[in-house]
Amino acid sequence: VQLQASGGGLVQTGGSLSLSCAASGNIVKVADMSWYRQPPGKQRDLVASITNRGITNLSDSVKGRFTISRDNAENTVYLQMNNLKPEDTAVYYCNAEILDIDDYSWAHYWGQGTQVTVSS
């Protein structure tokens, strides 16, 4: 099982970016999918999460600006980021709780991280 993230890049303040993350491999089922971010020199924090029924949760710092969604058929989670601010600059990581077919157990998997830089 692996998560492949894409998107990110450099944008000016007020701009928009979109991230996506696809889970692949011997997957039986995908439960919660999430996005975390880690600014330089700081800890990794939860940004947004979504259940497989579409219930979302966003951190206060991104409410009203970011939207999380998913495509269950494609095991893919998205993060649409609007009105970006310099403090959104970080490496963004996707995370998913996955039941894999090999040992039929649940585990959390991480994507490789993608850089988002917002210039002032």
C-alpha positions in Angstrom: 0.0 0.0 0.0 1.3 3.5 -0.8 0.0 7.0 -0.9 1.1 9.3 -3.8 0.6 13.0 -3.3 0.7 15.6 -6.0 0.1 19.3 -6.4 1.6 22.1 -4.3 4.1 24.7 -5.5 4.7 28.4 -5.1 1.9 30.9 -5.0 1.4 34.5 -4.0 -0.7 35.6 -1.0 -4.4 35.3 -1.9 -3.8 32.6 -4.5 -5.1 29.0 -4.7 -3.6 25.6 -4.9 -5.0 22.1 -5.1 -3.5 18.9 -3.7 -4.4 15.4 -4.4 -3.4 12.1 -2.8 -4.2 8.6 -4.2 -4.0 5.4 -2.3 -3.0 2.3 -4.2 -2.0 -1.3 -3.6 -3.7 -4.3 -2.0 -6.5 -2.3 -0.4 -9.6 -3.7 1.0 -11.1 -0.5 2.4 -10.1 3.1 3.2 -11.5 4.8 6.3 -10.5 8.3 7.3 -8.3 10.3 5.0 -6.5 13.4 6.2 -4.1 16.2 5.4 -1.4 17.3 7.8 1.2 20.1 7.4 4.6 20.8 8.9 6.0 24.3 8.7 9.8 24.7 8.9 11.1 23.9 12.4 7.7 23.1 13.7 5.6 20.0 14.4 3.3 18.3 12.0 -0.4 19.3 12.6 -3.7 18.1 11.3 -5.2 20.4 8.7 -8.3 18.6 7.6 -9.9 15.1 7.6 -12.8 13.3 5.9 -14.5 10.1 6.7 -15.5 7.6 4.0 -19.0 8.9 4.4 -17.9 12.5 3.6 -17.9 14.0 7.1 -15.3 16.6 7.2 -13.3 18.3 9.9 -11.0 21.3 9.4 -8.7 23.2 11.7 -9.7 26.6 12.8 -6.8 28.2 10.9 -8.1 27.0 7.5 -11.9 27.1 7.9 -13.5 29.1 5.2 -10.4 28.9 3.0 -9.6 25.1 2.5 -11.9 22.4 1.4 -11.3 18.6 1.7 -13.0 16.1 -0.5 -12.6 12.5 -1.6 -13.4 10.1 -4.4 -14.0 6.7 -2.8 -14.0 4.9 -6.1 -10.5 6.1 -6.8 -9.3 6.1 -3.1 -8.2 9.7 -3.6 -8.4 12.7 -1.2 -8.2 16.3 -2.3 -7.4 19.6 -0.6 -8.5 22.8 -2.3 -6.7 25.7 -0.8 -8.0 29.2 -1.4 -6.9 32.7 -0.1 -3.6 31.3 0.8 -1.5 33.1 3.4 2.3 33.0 4.1 1.6 31.1 7.3 0.2 28.3 5.2 3.7 27.6 4.0 4.6 24.1 4.9 5.2 20.5 3.7 1.8 18.9 3.3 1.3 15.2 4.0 -1.6 13.0 3.3 -2.6 10.2 5.6 -5.1 7.4 5.3 -6.3 4.6 7.5 -6.3 1.5 5.3 -7.3 -2.1 5.6 -4.9 -4.0 3.4 -5.5 -7.5 2.0 -2.1 -9.0 2.9 -2.6 -9.3 6.7 -6.1 -7.9 6.9 -5.3 -5.3 9.5 -5.9 -1.6 9.7 -2.9 0.8 9.6 -2.1 4.4 8.9 -0.1 5.3 5.8 1.6 8.5 4.9 2.2 10.1 1.6 5.7 11.5 0.7 4.9 15.2 1.4 4.5 18.1 -1.0 5.8 21.6 -0.5 3.5 24.5 -0.5 5.1 28.0 -0.4 3.1 31.2 -0.1 5.0 34.4 -0.8 4.0 37.7 0.7 
